[in-house]
Coordinates of C-alpha atoms in Angstrom, one line a residue:
M1 CA 38.7 -32.5 -23.2
E2 CA 36.1 -34.8 -24.7
E3 CA 32.6 -33.8 -23.9
T4 CA 30.3 -36.0 -21.9
K5 CA 26.6 -35.2 -22.0
V6 CA 23.1 -36.3 -22.9
V7 CA 20.8 -34.4 -25.3
F8 CA 17.1 -35.4 -25.3
K9 CA 14.3 -33.8 -27.4
I10 CA 10.9 -35.3 -27.3
S11 CA 7.4 -34.4 -28.5
D12 CA 5.9 -35.3 -25.0
R13 CA 5.8 -31.9 -23.2
L14 CA 5.8 -33.4 -19.6
L15 CA 8.6 -35.8 -20.4
Q16 CA 10.7 -33.0 -21.8
K17 CA 10.0 -30.9 -18.7
L18 CA 10.9 -33.7 -16.3
F19 CA 14.1 -34.4 -18.2
D20 CA 15.2 -30.7 -18.3
S21 CA 14.4 -30.2 -14.6
A22 CA 16.1 -33.4 -13.4
E23 CA 19.2 -32.4 -15.4
E24 CA 19.3 -28.9 -13.9
K25 CA 18.7 -30.0 -10.3
C26 CA 21.2 -32.9 -10.5
R27 CA 23.9 -30.5 -11.3
L28 CA 23.2 -28.7 -8.0
N29 CA 23.9 -32.0 -6.1
V30 CA 27.5 -32.0 -7.3
K31 CA 29.6 -30.9 -4.3
S32 CA 33.3 -30.6 -3.4
F33 CA 34.4 -33.0 -0.7
A34 CA 37.8 -31.7 0.2
G35 CA 38.6 -30.8 -3.4
R36 CA 37.0 -34.0 -4.9
N37 CA 33.7 -33.4 -6.8
V38 CA 31.1 -36.0 -5.8
L39 CA 27.3 -36.3 -6.4
I40 CA 25.6 -36.2 -3.0
E41 CA 22.2 -37.8 -2.4
G42 CA 20.4 -34.5 -2.2
G43 CA 16.9 -33.6 -1.0
G44 CA 18.2 -32.8 2.5
Y45 CA 20.7 -35.6 2.5
N46 CA 24.1 -33.9 2.2
K47 CA 26.4 -36.9 2.5
V48 CA 27.3 -39.8 0.1
W49 CA 25.8 -43.1 1.2
I50 CA 27.1 -46.4 -0.1
E51 CA 23.5 -47.6 -0.7
T52 CA 22.9 -44.8 -3.2
Q53 CA 25.9 -42.9 -4.4
P54 CA 28.1 -45.4 -6.1
M55 CA 25.1 -46.3 -8.2
G56 CA 24.0 -42.7 -8.5
G57 CA 27.5 -41.7 -9.6
A58 CA 27.7 -44.5 -12.2
M59 CA 24.3 -43.3 -13.6
Y60 CA 25.5 -39.7 -13.6
G61 CA 28.6 -40.8 -15.6
K62 CA 26.5 -40.3 -18.7
R63 CA 27.0 -36.6 -17.9
N64 CA 30.2 -36.3 -15.8
L65 CA 32.9 -39.0 -15.8
E66 CA 34.9 -37.3 -13.0
V67 CA 32.0 -37.5 -10.6
A68 CA 31.2 -41.1 -11.7
L69 CA 34.8 -42.1 -10.7
N70 CA 34.9 -40.1 -7.5
N71 CA 31.7 -41.6 -6.2
Q72 CA 33.4 -45.0 -6.3
K73 CA 36.8 -43.9 -5.2
I74 CA 35.7 -42.0 -2.2
F75 CA 34.4 -45.3 -0.7
M76 CA 37.4 -47.4 -1.9
D77 CA 39.9 -44.9 -0.6
N78 CA 38.2 -44.8 2.9
Q79 CA 38.0 -48.6 3.5
R80 CA 39.3 -49.5 7.0
S81 CA 42.3 -51.7 7.3
D82 CA 40.0 -54.5 8.5
G83 CA 37.9 -54.4 5.3
R84 CA 34.9 -52.5 6.5
L85 CA 33.6 -49.8 4.1
P86 CA 32.0 -46.6 5.4
G87 CA 28.2 -46.6 5.3
S88 CA 28.2 -42.9 4.6
I89 CA 30.7 -40.1 4.2
E90 CA 30.3 -36.4 4.9
C91 CA 32.4 -33.4 4.5
V92 CA 32.9 -31.2 7.6
K93 CA 34.9 -28.0 7.3
D94 CA 36.6 -29.3 4.1
A95 CA 37.5 -32.6 5.7
V96 CA 36.2 -35.9 4.6
V97 CA 34.7 -37.9 7.5
P98 CA 33.9 -41.6 6.8
Q99 CA 31.3 -43.1 9.1
Y100 CA 31.3 -46.8 10.1
D101 CA 28.3 -46.9 12.3
K102 CA 26.1 -48.8 9.9
F103 CA 26.5 -50.7 6.6
Q104 CA 23.7 -48.8 4.8
G105 CA 23.3 -51.2 1.9
F106 CA 25.8 -52.1 -0.7
C107 CA 24.9 -50.9 -4.2
F108 CA 28.6 -50.7 -5.0
P109 CA 30.2 -53.7 -6.8
G110 CA 28.2 -53.5 -10.0
P111 CA 28.3 -49.7 -10.4
A112 CA 32.0 -49.7 -9.6
L113 CA 32.6 -52.2 -12.4
D114 CA 30.4 -50.1 -14.7
V115 CA 32.7 -47.1 -14.0
Y116 CA 35.8 -49.2 -14.8
Y117 CA 34.5 -49.6 -18.3
M118 CA 33.2 -46.1 -18.6
T119 CA 36.4 -44.4 -17.6
G120 CA 38.9 -46.2 -19.8
K121 CA 39.6 -49.5 -18.1
N122 CA 42.3 -48.4 -15.8
P123 CA 44.1 -51.5 -14.5
A124 CA 45.2 -49.8 -11.2
Y125 CA 41.5 -49.0 -10.5
L126 CA 40.5 -52.6 -11.2
D127 CA 43.3 -54.0 -8.9
Q128 CA 42.1 -51.7 -6.1
L129 CA 38.5 -52.6 -6.6
Y130 CA 39.3 -56.3 -6.4
E131 CA 41.2 -55.9 -3.1
V132 CA 38.4 -53.7 -1.7
L133 CA 35.8 -56.4 -2.4
K134 CA 38.0 -59.2 -1.2
K135 CA 38.7 -57.5 2.2
Y136 CA 35.1 -56.5 2.5
D137 CA 33.8 -60.0 2.0
E138 CA 36.3 -61.4 4.4
Y139 CA 35.2 -58.8 7.0
L140 CA 31.6 -59.8 6.6
W141 CA 32.2 -63.4 7.3
K142 CA 34.6 -62.7 10.2
V143 CA 32.2 -60.4 12.0
R144 CA 28.6 -60.7 10.8
D145 CA 27.8 -64.4 11.4
S146 CA 27.8 -64.1 15.1
D147 CA 26.0 -67.5 15.7
N148 CA 28.0 -69.3 13.1
D149 CA 25.0 -70.7 11.3
G150 CA 26.2 -69.7 7.8
C151 CA 23.9 -66.7 7.4
L152 CA 25.1 -63.1 7.6
E153 CA 23.3 -60.8 9.9
S154 CA 21.9 -57.3 10.1
W155 CA 22.4 -55.7 13.5
C156 CA 20.6 -52.3 13.1
K157 CA 18.0 -50.6 10.9
Y158 CA 20.5 -48.6 9.0
D159 CA 22.5 -51.7 8.1
T160 CA 20.1 -52.3 5.3
G161 CA 19.0 -48.7 4.9
E162 CA 15.5 -49.4 6.2
D163 CA 14.9 -46.3 8.2
N164 CA 12.0 -46.6 10.7
A165 CA 11.1 -50.1 9.4
V166 CA 8.5 -51.6 11.8
R167 CA 9.9 -55.1 11.1
Y168 CA 13.1 -54.3 12.9
G169 CA 11.2 -54.0 16.2
D170 CA 13.3 -52.3 18.9
A171 CA 16.5 -52.6 17.0
P172 CA 18.9 -49.6 17.2
D173 CA 19.3 -47.3 14.2
Y174 CA 23.1 -47.4 14.4
W175 CA 25.6 -50.1 15.5
E176 CA 29.3 -49.4 15.2
S177 CA 30.7 -52.2 17.4
D178 CA 32.0 -55.5 16.0
E179 CA 30.3 -57.2 18.9
P180 CA 26.7 -58.2 18.2
P181 CA 23.8 -56.4 19.9
K182 CA 22.2 -58.2 22.8
G183 CA 18.8 -58.0 24.4
F184 CA 16.8 -56.9 21.4
E185 CA 13.6 -58.4 20.0
V186 CA 14.8 -59.1 16.4
V187 CA 18.5 -58.4 15.8
P188 CA 20.9 -59.9 15.1
M189 CA 18.7 -60.8 12.1
A190 CA 19.6 -63.4 9.4
S191 CA 19.5 -61.2 6.4
M192 CA 18.8 -61.6 2.7
D193 CA 20.5 -58.2 2.2
F194 CA 23.7 -59.1 3.9
M195 CA 24.0 -62.4 2.2
S196 CA 23.5 -60.5 -1.0
Y197 CA 26.2 -58.1 -0.2
S198 CA 28.6 -61.0 0.0
Y199 CA 27.2 -62.5 -3.2
A200 CA 27.6 -59.2 -5.1
A201 CA 31.2 -58.9 -4.0
R202 CA 32.0 -62.5 -5.0
D203 CA 30.2 -62.1 -8.3
A204 CA 32.2 -59.0 -9.1
M205 CA 35.5 -60.6 -8.0
A206 CA 34.8 -63.4 -10.4
E207 CA 34.2 -61.0 -13.2
I208 CA 37.4 -59.0 -12.4
A209 CA 39.5 -62.1 -12.4
E210 CA 38.1 -63.0 -15.8
I211 CA 38.9 -59.6 -17.1
K212 CA 42.4 -60.0 -15.9
G213 CA 42.7 -63.3 -17.6
D214 CA 43.0 -65.4 -14.4
K215 CA 40.5 -68.2 -15.2
E216 CA 41.4 -70.3 -12.2
L217 CA 40.8 -67.5 -9.8
S218 CA 37.6 -66.5 -11.7
D219 CA 36.3 -70.1 -11.4
R220 CA 37.0 -70.2 -7.7
H221 CA 35.2 -67.0 -7.0
R222 CA 32.3 -68.1 -9.3
Q223 CA 32.1 -71.4 -7.3
D224 CA 32.0 -69.5 -4.0
A225 CA 29.3 -67.2 -5.3
D226 CA 27.2 -70.1 -6.6
E227 CA 27.5 -72.0 -3.4
L228 CA 26.5 -68.9 -1.5
K229 CA 23.4 -68.4 -3.7
K230 CA 22.3 -71.9 -2.9
R231 CA 22.9 -71.3 0.8
I232 CA 20.8 -68.2 0.7
R233 CA 18.0 -70.2 -0.8
D234 CA 18.4 -73.1 1.7
I235 CA 18.1 -70.8 4.7
L236 CA 15.8 -67.9 3.7
W237 CA 13.5 -69.2 0.8
D238 CA 9.9 -70.2 1.5
E239 CA 8.8 -72.6 -1.2
E240 CA 5.1 -72.4 -0.2
K241 CA 5.0 -68.6 -0.3
G242 CA 7.4 -68.1 -3.2
A243 CA 9.6 -65.4 -1.6
F244 CA 12.6 -64.9 0.7
F245 CA 12.1 -64.0 4.3
D246 CA 14.6 -62.9 7.0
R247 CA 14.9 -64.8 10.3
N248 CA 15.0 -63.2 13.7
N249 CA 17.6 -63.8 16.5
K250 CA 15.6 -66.9 17.5
H251 CA 16.0 -68.3 14.0
E252 CA 12.2 -67.9 13.4
K253 CA 11.0 -66.8 10.0
M254 CA 9.9 -63.2 9.9
D255 CA 6.7 -63.4 7.9
T256 CA 6.7 -59.8 6.6
L257 CA 6.7 -59.8 2.8
I258 CA 9.2 -57.2 1.8
H259 CA 10.4 -55.6 -1.4
N260 CA 14.0 -56.7 -0.5
N261 CA 13.3 -59.7 -2.8
L262 CA 13.6 -57.1 -5.6
R263 CA 16.9 -55.9 -4.0
M264 CA 18.1 -59.5 -4.3
M265 CA 17.4 -59.3 -8.0
Y266 CA 19.5 -56.1 -8.1
W267 CA 22.4 -58.1 -6.6
K268 CA 21.7 -61.2 -8.7
S269 CA 21.6 -63.4 -5.6
M270 CA 18.3 -65.0 -6.5
F271 CA 17.9 -68.0 -8.9
P272 CA 15.9 -67.2 -12.0
K273 CA 13.2 -69.7 -11.1
D274 CA 12.7 -68.0 -7.8
A275 CA 12.7 -64.5 -9.3
K276 CA 10.0 -65.7 -11.7
R277 CA 7.9 -66.8 -8.8
F278 CA 8.4 -63.6 -6.8
V279 CA 7.6 -61.4 -9.8
S280 CA 4.6 -63.3 -11.0
E281 CA 3.1 -64.0 -7.5
H282 CA 4.1 -60.9 -5.6
L283 CA 5.6 -58.1 -7.5
L284 CA 2.8 -58.0 -10.1
N285 CA 0.1 -58.7 -7.5
E286 CA -2.1 -55.6 -7.2
K287 CA -2.9 -56.4 -3.6
E288 CA 0.8 -56.6 -2.7
F289 CA 3.4 -54.6 -4.7
W290 CA 1.8 -53.7 -8.0
T291 CA -0.3 -50.9 -6.5
K292 CA -1.5 -47.8 -8.3
M293 CA 2.0 -46.5 -7.6
P294 CA 3.9 -49.8 -7.6
L295 CA 6.8 -50.9 -5.4
P296 CA 5.9 -50.2 -1.8
S297 CA 8.6 -51.3 0.6
V298 CA 6.3 -53.8 2.3
S299 CA 3.3 -55.5 0.7
V300 CA 0.3 -53.3 1.3
S301 CA -1.6 -56.4 2.5
D302 CA 1.0 -57.1 5.2
P303 CA 0.1 -56.4 8.8
L304 CA 3.4 -54.4 9.2
Y305 CA 2.6 -52.1 6.2
R306 CA 2.5 -48.4 7.3
N307 CA 1.6 -45.6 5.0
E308 CA 3.9 -43.0 6.7
N309 CA 4.8 -40.1 4.5
V310 CA 8.2 -39.2 5.9
N311 CA 11.2 -41.5 5.2
N312 CA 9.8 -44.8 6.4
W313 CA 10.7 -48.1 4.8
S314 CA 7.6 -49.8 6.2
G315 CA 5.4 -48.7 3.3
Q316 CA 5.4 -46.0 0.7
A317 CA 7.1 -46.5 -2.7
Q318 CA 10.6 -45.2 -2.5
A319 CA 12.3 -43.4 -5.4
L320 CA 15.4 -45.4 -4.5
T321 CA 13.5 -48.6 -5.2
Y322 CA 12.6 -47.2 -8.6
Q323 CA 16.3 -46.5 -9.3
R324 CA 17.4 -50.0 -8.3
A325 CA 14.5 -51.7 -10.1
I326 CA 16.0 -51.0 -13.5
T327 CA 19.0 -53.1 -12.9
A328 CA 17.1 -55.7 -11.0
L329 CA 14.6 -56.2 -13.8
E330 CA 17.3 -56.2 -16.5
N331 CA 19.3 -58.8 -14.6
Y332 CA 16.4 -61.3 -15.0
G333 CA 15.1 -60.2 -18.4
Y334 CA 11.9 -58.4 -17.4
Y335 CA 12.5 -55.6 -19.8
D336 CA 8.9 -55.0 -20.5
L337 CA 8.3 -53.9 -16.9
I338 CA 10.8 -51.0 -17.1
P339 CA 8.6 -48.7 -19.2
K340 CA 5.6 -49.5 -17.1
L341 CA 7.4 -48.3 -14.0
G342 CA 8.9 -45.4 -15.8
R343 CA 5.5 -44.1 -16.9
K344 CA 4.2 -44.4 -13.3
L345 CA 7.1 -42.4 -12.0
F346 CA 6.7 -39.7 -14.6
E347 CA 3.0 -39.4 -13.8
A348 CA 3.5 -39.3 -10.0
I349 CA 6.1 -36.5 -10.2
G350 CA 4.0 -34.6 -12.7
E351 CA 4.1 -31.0 -13.9
D352 CA 5.5 -29.6 -10.7
C353 CA 8.8 -31.4 -11.2
I354 CA 9.4 -31.7 -7.5
F355 CA 11.6 -34.7 -6.8
V356 CA 11.0 -36.4 -3.5
Q357 CA 11.8 -39.6 -1.7
Q358 CA 8.4 -41.3 -1.3
Y359 CA 5.1 -41.8 -3.1
D360 CA 1.8 -43.0 -1.7
P361 CA 1.1 -46.4 -3.4
F362 CA -2.7 -45.8 -3.4
T363 CA -2.9 -42.2 -4.6
M364 CA 0.5 -41.8 -6.3
K365 CA 0.8 -38.5 -4.4
P366 CA 4.4 -37.4 -3.7
S367 CA 5.2 -37.1 0.0
L368 CA 6.6 -33.6 0.0
E369 CA 7.8 -33.5 3.6
G370 CA 11.4 -34.6 4.0
V371 CA 13.7 -35.0 6.9
D372 CA 14.7 -31.3 6.6
G373 CA 11.4 -29.6 5.7
N374 CA 9.8 -29.6 2.3
Q375 CA 11.8 -31.8 0.0
D376 CA 13.0 -31.4 -3.6
A377 CA 16.1 -32.4 -5.7
Y378 CA 16.2 -35.9 -4.1
G379 CA 18.9 -37.5 -6.2
P380 CA 17.4 -41.1 -6.6
A381 CA 14.2 -39.6 -7.9
M382 CA 15.9 -37.4 -10.5
L383 CA 18.4 -40.1 -11.6
A384 CA 15.5 -42.6 -11.8
V385 CA 13.7 -40.3 -14.2
L386 CA 16.8 -39.9 -16.3
E387 CA 17.5 -43.6 -16.3
Y388 CA 14.0 -44.6 -17.3
I389 CA 14.1 -42.1 -20.1
S390 CA 17.4 -43.7 -21.3
R391 CA 15.8 -47.2 -21.2
M392 CA 12.6 -46.0 -23.0
Y393 CA 13.9 -43.5 -25.6
G394 CA 17.7 -43.7 -25.4
V395 CA 21.0 -45.4 -25.9
V396 CA 23.0 -46.6 -22.9
A397 CA 26.7 -47.5 -23.0
L398 CA 26.8 -50.4 -20.5
R399 CA 30.3 -51.9 -20.2
D400 CA 31.0 -53.4 -23.7
R401 CA 27.5 -53.1 -25.0
L402 CA 25.1 -50.4 -26.3
I403 CA 21.4 -50.7 -25.3
W404 CA 19.0 -49.0 -27.7
S405 CA 15.4 -48.7 -26.6
S406 CA 12.4 -47.2 -28.3
V407 CA 8.9 -47.4 -26.9
K408 CA 6.1 -46.7 -29.3
E409 CA 4.8 -43.3 -28.1
S410 CA 6.2 -39.8 -28.9
T411 CA 8.8 -38.7 -31.4
G412 CA 12.2 -37.1 -31.0
Y413 CA 15.8 -38.1 -30.4
Y414 CA 18.3 -39.0 -27.7
E415 CA 22.1 -38.3 -28.0
Q416 CA 24.8 -39.7 -25.7
Y417 CA 28.2 -38.0 -26.0
L418 CA 30.8 -40.3 -24.3
N419 CA 34.5 -41.0 -24.8
G420 CA 34.8 -39.2 -28.1
H421 CA 31.7 -40.8 -29.7
V422 CA 28.2 -39.6 -30.3
Y423 CA 25.5 -42.3 -30.0
K424 CA 22.1 -41.2 -31.3
L425 CA 18.7 -42.8 -31.5
E426 CA 15.9 -41.1 -33.5
H427 CA 12.2 -42.0 -33.0
V428 CA 10.2 -41.3 -36.1
K429 CA 6.6 -42.7 -36.3
E430 CA 6.9 -46.5 -36.3
K431 CA 10.6 -46.7 -36.7
A432 CA 13.8 -46.0 -34.7
Y433 CA 17.1 -45.1 -36.3
A434 CA 20.4 -45.8 -34.5
F435 CA 23.6 -43.9 -35.3
I436 CA 27.2 -43.9 -34.1
D437 CA 29.1 -40.8 -35.1
D438 CA 26.6 -39.9 -37.9
R439 CA 26.8 -43.5 -39.3
Q440 CA 23.5 -45.2 -39.3
I441 CA 23.9 -48.7 -37.9
C442 CA 20.4 -50.0 -38.1
C443 CA 16.7 -49.2 -38.3
F444 CA 14.3 -51.2 -36.1
D445 CA 10.6 -51.3 -35.2
R446 CA 9.6 -49.3 -32.2
G447 CA 8.6 -51.2 -29.1
V448 CA 11.9 -53.0 -29.1
R449 CA 15.1 -53.0 -27.0
L450 CA 18.2 -53.7 -29.1
E451 CA 21.7 -54.6 -27.9
T452 CA 24.8 -54.1 -29.9
D453 CA 28.5 -54.0 -29.2
L454 CA 30.3 -50.7 -29.1
E455 CA 30.8 -50.8 -32.9
G456 CA 27.1 -51.2 -33.6
K457 CA 27.1 -54.9 -34.4
E458 CA 23.8 -56.4 -33.5
L459 CA 23.9 -58.9 -30.6
Y460 CA 20.4 -59.4 -29.3
R461 CA 16.9 -58.1 -29.7
Y462 CA 14.1 -58.0 -27.2
N463 CA 10.5 -57.2 -27.9
G464 CA 7.8 -56.1 -25.6
L465 CA 8.7 -52.5 -24.6

């Protein structure tokens, strides 16, 4: 069997320690769910959640292709007949128990497509993925636009994974019914997240149809996605403030400035011009999201910001946000911000190599208390560390591309063993040397992100790392 693994050796002692520790602790989060090995969230969370684990599994595919595939298939295989996907899945007495009492985010279509490429482009897998996305999108529009205003709704806190978020008011944590909640302050809430779930599904369906050679179907899905993106902007964008805002059940704008705009960038549901405004005016604003430890869930200047240190999406910087931010920033070309966030995360975790869910945005101190006592081995924190390293010192096989990245500090090498090939990047003084199977394909100046195809042919170069 072909070996799948990552080897990383670096002169930076802390970085080496973080890498080795994250690798070791990630392996402990691989669990058998009724004979199917999956990567759980960890850190006291012993289930797989759709907001984290398809993405986490795809990232872990660099080390274990079986787990990468299973973390997608476990959700695909447990889709309800009406199209709804489980928000979470647990294993009870060796039985898989899907849970449909919340939507819990939707970091699924992109990672599921990544895994299609990663695991050999199985046509049956692609067919199933298309049908899963189609049924899911249809379910959303059948059920989650209860007032028929053309904007999908969140009905409970866990629908968007924002545990304990103050902005949800008296909304319930869970909501299993297909009938909308009544009598609450905020929900049903017109939601940028839910609209983005639909956009991400349509975007992926367009890509799948293109892969399968059905241009007419691809064009139709692309048109549906583009029209939806415009509708999101028409309903939820605030031109004066340069950001998206949800609306409450009275159709009033909810003024809380939330990091969910960055989530929209993850799902690609934001126009580039709007992403530019959000990044320049808010994300990089030291009084809002670019704090000492960047990326709080709510702008630190907002009245609803809360600096709670136990699982609260009203304030502290979440490791899960760091994990998502890589794709969000890559989608819109903000490659130079990725190393900046990576260095902040490395510094915050520090020598103790304890991987937790939240970090104080003002002090960078990790919040060690989790939902089940003192926390460690929280999957998104560990995978985020490994992913930032891959984007700063490594080579990433992403669909039909190779991404080679070399920041200027430290020397060493990064090797990716995948599908019978060895991709290696050496960092020596001012130069980086890229190899495929011991064949040097190029040498480039450090501080550069370079993209090639899988054969090593140069496609694009980006400066500024």
